[in-house]
Short mmCIF file of C-alpha atoms in Angstrom, two decimals:
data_model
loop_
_atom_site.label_atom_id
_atom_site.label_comp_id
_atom_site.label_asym_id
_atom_site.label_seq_id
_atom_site.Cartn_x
_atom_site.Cartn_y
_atom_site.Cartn_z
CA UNK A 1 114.94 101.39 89.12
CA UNK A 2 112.19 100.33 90.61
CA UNK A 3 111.99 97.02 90.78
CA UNK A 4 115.96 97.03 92.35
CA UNK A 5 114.22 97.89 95.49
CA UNK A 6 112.61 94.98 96.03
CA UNK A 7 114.44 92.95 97.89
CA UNK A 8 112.83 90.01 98.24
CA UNK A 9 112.39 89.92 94.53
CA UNK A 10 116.03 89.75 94.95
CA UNK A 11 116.02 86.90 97.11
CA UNK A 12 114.02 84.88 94.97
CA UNK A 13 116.55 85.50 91.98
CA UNK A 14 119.16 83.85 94.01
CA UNK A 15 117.34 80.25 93.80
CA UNK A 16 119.39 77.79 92.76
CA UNK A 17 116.33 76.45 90.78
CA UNK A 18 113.44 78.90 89.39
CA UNK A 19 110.96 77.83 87.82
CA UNK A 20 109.03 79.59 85.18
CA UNK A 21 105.35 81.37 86.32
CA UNK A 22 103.28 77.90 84.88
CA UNK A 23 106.09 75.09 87.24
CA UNK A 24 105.74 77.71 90.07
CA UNK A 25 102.31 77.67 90.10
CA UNK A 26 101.56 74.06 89.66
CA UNK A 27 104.59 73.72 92.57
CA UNK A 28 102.00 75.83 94.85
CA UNK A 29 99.28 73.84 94.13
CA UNK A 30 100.83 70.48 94.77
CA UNK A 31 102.36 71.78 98.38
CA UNK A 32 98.89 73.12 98.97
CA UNK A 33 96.70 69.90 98.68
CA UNK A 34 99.48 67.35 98.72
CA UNK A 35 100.03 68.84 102.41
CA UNK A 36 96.27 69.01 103.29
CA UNK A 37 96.04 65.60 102.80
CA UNK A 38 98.75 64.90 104.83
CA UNK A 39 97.58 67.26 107.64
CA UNK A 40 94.10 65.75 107.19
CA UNK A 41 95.19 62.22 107.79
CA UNK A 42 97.55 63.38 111.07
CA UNK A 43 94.45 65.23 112.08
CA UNK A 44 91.92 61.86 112.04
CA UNK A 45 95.16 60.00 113.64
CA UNK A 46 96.38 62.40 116.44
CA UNK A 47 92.22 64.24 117.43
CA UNK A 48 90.27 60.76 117.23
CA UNK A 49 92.23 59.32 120.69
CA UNK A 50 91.54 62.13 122.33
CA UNK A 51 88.05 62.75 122.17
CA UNK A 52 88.31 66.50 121.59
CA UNK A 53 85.12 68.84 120.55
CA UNK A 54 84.15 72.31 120.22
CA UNK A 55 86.96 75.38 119.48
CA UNK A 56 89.91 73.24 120.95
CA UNK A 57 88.99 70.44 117.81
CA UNK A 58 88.60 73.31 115.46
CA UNK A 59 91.55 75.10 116.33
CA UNK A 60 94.02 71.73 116.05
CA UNK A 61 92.10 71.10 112.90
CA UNK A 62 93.31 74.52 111.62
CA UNK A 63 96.93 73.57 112.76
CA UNK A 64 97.44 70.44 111.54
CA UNK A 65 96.16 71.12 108.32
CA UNK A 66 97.94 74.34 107.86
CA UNK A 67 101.68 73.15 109.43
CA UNK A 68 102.13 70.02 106.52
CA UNK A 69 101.74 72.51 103.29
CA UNK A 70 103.99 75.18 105.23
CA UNK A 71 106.60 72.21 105.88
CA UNK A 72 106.63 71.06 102.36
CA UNK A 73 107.37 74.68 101.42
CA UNK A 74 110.38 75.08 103.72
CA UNK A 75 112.00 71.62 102.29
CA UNK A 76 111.63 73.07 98.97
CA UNK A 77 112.91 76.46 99.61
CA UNK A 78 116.16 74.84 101.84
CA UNK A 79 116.80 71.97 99.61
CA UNK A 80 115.29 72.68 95.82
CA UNK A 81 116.24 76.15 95.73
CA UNK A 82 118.86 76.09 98.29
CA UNK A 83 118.63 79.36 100.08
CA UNK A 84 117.16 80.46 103.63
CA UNK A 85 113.77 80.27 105.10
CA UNK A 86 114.37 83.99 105.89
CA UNK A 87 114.56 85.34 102.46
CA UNK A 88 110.50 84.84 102.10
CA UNK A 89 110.33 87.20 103.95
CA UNK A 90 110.14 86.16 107.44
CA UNK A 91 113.44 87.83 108.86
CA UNK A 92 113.78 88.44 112.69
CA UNK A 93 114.25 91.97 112.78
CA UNK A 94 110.93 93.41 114.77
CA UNK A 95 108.98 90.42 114.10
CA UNK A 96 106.44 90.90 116.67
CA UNK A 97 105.92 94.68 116.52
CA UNK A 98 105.24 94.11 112.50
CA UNK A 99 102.77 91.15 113.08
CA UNK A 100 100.60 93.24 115.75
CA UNK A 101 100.56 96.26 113.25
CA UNK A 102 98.71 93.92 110.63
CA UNK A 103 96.97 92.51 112.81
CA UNK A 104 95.31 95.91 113.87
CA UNK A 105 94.89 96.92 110.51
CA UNK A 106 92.99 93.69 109.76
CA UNK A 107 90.95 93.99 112.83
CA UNK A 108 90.35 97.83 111.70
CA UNK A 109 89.19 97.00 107.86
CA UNK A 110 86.94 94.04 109.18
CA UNK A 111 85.57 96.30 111.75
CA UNK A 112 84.82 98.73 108.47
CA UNK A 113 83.14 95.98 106.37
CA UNK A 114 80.70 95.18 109.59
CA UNK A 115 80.14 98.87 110.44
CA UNK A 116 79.00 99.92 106.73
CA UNK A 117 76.63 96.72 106.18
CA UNK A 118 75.33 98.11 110.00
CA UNK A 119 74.85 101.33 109.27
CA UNK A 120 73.61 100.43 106.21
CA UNK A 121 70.50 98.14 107.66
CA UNK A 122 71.72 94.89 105.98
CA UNK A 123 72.33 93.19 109.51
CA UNK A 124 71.07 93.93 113.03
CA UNK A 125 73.22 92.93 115.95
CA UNK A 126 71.30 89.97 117.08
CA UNK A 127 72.95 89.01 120.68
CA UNK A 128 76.11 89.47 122.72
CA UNK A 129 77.60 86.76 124.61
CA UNK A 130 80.51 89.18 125.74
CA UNK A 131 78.67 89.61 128.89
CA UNK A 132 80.83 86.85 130.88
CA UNK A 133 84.63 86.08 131.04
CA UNK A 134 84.02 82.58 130.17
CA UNK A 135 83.16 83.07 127.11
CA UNK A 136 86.75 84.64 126.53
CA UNK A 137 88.68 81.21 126.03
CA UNK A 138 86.15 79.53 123.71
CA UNK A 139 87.14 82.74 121.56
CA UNK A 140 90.80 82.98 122.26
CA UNK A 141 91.73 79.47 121.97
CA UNK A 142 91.01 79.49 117.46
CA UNK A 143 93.23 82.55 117.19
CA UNK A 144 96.35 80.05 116.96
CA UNK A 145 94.82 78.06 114.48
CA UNK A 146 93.88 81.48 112.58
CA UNK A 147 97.53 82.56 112.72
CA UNK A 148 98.75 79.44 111.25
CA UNK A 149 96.52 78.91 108.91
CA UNK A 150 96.61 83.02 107.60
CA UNK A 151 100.36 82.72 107.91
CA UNK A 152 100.90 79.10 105.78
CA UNK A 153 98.38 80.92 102.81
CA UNK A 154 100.78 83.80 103.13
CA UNK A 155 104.11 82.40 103.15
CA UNK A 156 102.90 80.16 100.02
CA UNK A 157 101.26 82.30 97.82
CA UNK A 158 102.69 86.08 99.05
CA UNK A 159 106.19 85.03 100.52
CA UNK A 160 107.26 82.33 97.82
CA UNK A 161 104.76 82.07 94.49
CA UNK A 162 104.58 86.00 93.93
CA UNK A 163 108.30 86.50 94.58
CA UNK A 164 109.67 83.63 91.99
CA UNK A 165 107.21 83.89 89.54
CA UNK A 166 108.35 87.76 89.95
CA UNK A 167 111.91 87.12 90.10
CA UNK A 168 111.81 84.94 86.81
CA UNK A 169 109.54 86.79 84.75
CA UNK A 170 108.48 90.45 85.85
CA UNK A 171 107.22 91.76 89.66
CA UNK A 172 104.00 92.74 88.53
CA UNK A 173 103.17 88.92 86.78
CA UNK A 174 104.21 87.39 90.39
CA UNK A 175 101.88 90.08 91.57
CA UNK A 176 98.88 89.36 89.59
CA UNK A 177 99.30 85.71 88.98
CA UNK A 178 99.33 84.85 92.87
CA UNK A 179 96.31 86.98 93.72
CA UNK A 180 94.43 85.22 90.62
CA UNK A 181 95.50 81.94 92.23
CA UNK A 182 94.57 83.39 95.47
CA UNK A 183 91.16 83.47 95.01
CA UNK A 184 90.57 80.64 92.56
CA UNK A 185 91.67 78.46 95.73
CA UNK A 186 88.26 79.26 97.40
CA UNK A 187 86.14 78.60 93.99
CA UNK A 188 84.89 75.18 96.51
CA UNK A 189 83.71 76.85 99.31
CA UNK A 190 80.13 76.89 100.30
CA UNK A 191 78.26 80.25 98.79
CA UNK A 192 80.94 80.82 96.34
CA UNK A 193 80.13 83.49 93.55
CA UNK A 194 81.46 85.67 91.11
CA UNK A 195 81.67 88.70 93.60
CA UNK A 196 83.38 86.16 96.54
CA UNK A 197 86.26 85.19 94.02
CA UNK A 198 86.32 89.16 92.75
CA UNK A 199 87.16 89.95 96.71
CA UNK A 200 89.61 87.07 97.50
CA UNK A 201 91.53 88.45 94.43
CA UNK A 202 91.01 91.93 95.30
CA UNK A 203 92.07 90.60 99.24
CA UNK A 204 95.36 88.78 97.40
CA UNK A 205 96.35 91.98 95.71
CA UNK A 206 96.02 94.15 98.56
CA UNK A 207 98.34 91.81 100.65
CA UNK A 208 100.65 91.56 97.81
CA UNK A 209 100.64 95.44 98.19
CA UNK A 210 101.39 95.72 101.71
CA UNK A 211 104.49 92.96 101.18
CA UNK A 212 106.15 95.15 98.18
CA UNK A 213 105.65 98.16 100.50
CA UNK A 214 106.85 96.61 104.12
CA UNK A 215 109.36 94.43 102.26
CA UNK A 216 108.17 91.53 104.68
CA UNK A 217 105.49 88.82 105.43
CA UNK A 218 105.23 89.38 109.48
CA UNK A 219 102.26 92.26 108.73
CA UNK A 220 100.38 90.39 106.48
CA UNK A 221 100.44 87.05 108.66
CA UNK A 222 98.83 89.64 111.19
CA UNK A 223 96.69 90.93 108.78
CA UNK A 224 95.03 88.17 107.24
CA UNK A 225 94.76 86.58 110.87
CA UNK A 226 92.96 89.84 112.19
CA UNK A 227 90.59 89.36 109.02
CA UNK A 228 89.56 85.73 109.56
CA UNK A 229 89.90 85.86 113.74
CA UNK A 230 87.29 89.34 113.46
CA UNK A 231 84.94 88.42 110.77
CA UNK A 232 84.47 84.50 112.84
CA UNK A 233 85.36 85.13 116.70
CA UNK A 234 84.65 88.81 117.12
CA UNK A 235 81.57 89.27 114.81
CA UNK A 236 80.09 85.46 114.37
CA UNK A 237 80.25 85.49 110.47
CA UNK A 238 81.05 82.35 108.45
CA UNK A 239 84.63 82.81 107.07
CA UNK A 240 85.15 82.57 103.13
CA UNK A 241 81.54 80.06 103.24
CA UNK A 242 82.92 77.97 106.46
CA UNK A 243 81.66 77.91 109.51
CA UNK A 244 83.92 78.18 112.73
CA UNK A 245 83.03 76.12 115.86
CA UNK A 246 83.75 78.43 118.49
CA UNK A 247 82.38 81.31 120.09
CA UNK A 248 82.07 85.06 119.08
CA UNK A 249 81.36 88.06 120.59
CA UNK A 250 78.81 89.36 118.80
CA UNK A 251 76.35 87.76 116.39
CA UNK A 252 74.15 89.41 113.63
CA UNK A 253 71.48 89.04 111.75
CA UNK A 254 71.10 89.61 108.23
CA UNK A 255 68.25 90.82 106.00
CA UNK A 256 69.91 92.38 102.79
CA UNK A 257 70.62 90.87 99.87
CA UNK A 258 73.04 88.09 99.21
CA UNK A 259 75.00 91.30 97.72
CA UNK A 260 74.86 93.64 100.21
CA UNK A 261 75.33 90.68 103.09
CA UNK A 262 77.54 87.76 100.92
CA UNK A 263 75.25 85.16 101.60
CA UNK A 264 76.44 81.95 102.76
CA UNK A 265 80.01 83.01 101.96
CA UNK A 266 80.01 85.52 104.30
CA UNK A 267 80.84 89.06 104.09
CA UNK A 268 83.70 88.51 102.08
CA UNK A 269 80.97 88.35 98.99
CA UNK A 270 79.53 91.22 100.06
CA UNK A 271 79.63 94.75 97.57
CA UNK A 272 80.99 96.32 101.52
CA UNK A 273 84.03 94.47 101.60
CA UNK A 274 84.95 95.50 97.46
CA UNK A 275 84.77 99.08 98.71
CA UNK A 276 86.80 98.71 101.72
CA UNK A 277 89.52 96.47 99.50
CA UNK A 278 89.56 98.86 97.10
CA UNK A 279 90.03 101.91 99.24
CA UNK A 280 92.62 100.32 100.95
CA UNK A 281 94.19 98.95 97.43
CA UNK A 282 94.07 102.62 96.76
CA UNK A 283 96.05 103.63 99.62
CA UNK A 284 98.52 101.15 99.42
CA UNK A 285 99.30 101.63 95.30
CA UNK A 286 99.92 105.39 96.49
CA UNK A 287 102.28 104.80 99.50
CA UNK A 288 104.18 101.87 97.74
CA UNK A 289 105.21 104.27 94.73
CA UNK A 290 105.65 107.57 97.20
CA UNK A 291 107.95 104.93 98.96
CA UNK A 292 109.74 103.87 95.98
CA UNK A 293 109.50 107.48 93.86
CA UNK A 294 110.56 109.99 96.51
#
């Protein structure tokens, strides 16, 4: 009864090819790195004429890289499994108006995380560099490269891995399996620990949440942007361990513990962010079933 409702589970079932949960995943992982390669080379070929540094390097960086594993999925999807780019979840219908409602909600439950480690004494606001315009287009010009690069990890492991591995074996395996995969993406990054993977899975299932309840990938593209564009260019944190070469508005300092603060990783390690994940998880797991129960 339920699962009928999910359409793009639907979608997925209508693959002319569908693999089981083990192919799918291995499929993912191949599009993810085969295509990073690929972007990396066009990167070092395309940036090294032109002499670029600062945010506009970073940001093409962040396309280039992204735009090769989101290409590789679309020739699968069109000529593998032979049905429309669409049916991922990326349909036309209010596009826009969906992406800018993620990406408020992202902004709002970054803006959360930084507010409790605040109020909490972990970090002290250290400077602001909002003070002068200029300093608006050194922040402004990553947020494409954040877009692309939230909305390529999206489409991959949200819009096709959770929805085939779901449509060939049960919703809730696609569910689990591409959070799990989610987060053991980032087991490289710099600072990685036990609570950073714990929160990119927690992130991954929240996401897949909000898709099974909106029926679409346009708010979590916004979403996940909003997280990565607030926690690097509004509030000057590194992003899952990396650091971004650009601006931010604010910058803080932090004197917790590498559990109360994340460390090296970030925030996204830090005991603040599993309580605002899980609240929202919370929220979501009760309006997806009102949705679907009612």
């Amino acid at each position: 009864m339920f699962e009928n409702k999910l359409k793009l589970f639907q979608e997925a079932k209508k693959s002319k090819v569908l693999l089981n949960g083990v192919l799918s995943t291995l499929i993912s992982i191949i599009i993810i790195f085969v295509g990073q390669i690929i972007g990396a080379l066009a990167f070092v070929i395309i940036a090294t004429p032109l002499r670029l540094s600062g945010a506009i390097l970073w940001t093409l960086q962040l396309i280039i890289i992204s735009i090769f594993p989101l290409l590789l999925l679309f020739i699968w999807v069109k000529f593998v499994e032979k049905r429309k780019i669409r049916t991922l979840g990326l349909g036309r219908d209010n596009f826009l108006t969906k992406f800018l409602v993620g990406f408020g909600i992202g902004f709002i439950l970054f803006t959360l995380v930084t507010l409790l480690m605040y109020v909490s004494g972990v970090i002290d606001l250290n400077q602001s560099i909002s003070t002068g315009i200029n300093f608006l287009p050194g922040i402004l010009v990553v947020l494409p490269g954040w877009i692309l690069q939230s909305s390529t990890e999206e489409i991959i492991s949200r819009g096709w891995l959770m929805h085939v591995i779901g449509a060939r074996h049960k919703p809730i395996v696609g569910f689990i399996v591409s959070s799990i995969l989610f987060g053991l993406l980032h087991i490289a990054n710099p600072g990685v620990n036990f609570i950073s993977i714990l929160n990119i899975v927690l992130v991954g299932l929240m996401l897949g949440l909000y898709v099974i309840y909106t029926q679409d990938l346009w708010g979590v593209c916004g979403l996940h942007a909003a997280w990565n564009f607030t926690q690097g260019n509004i509030y000057g944190f590194s992003v899952s361990g990396l650091e971004g070469y650009s601006n931010s508005l604010v910058t803080f300092t932090s004197k917790g513990s590498d559990l109360m603060t994340g460390g090296q990783f970030g925030p996204e390690a830090s005991i603040f962010s599993t309580i605002v994940l899980g609240l929202g998880m919370i929220i979501l797991i009760k309006m997806v079933f009102d949705k679907n129960y009612s």
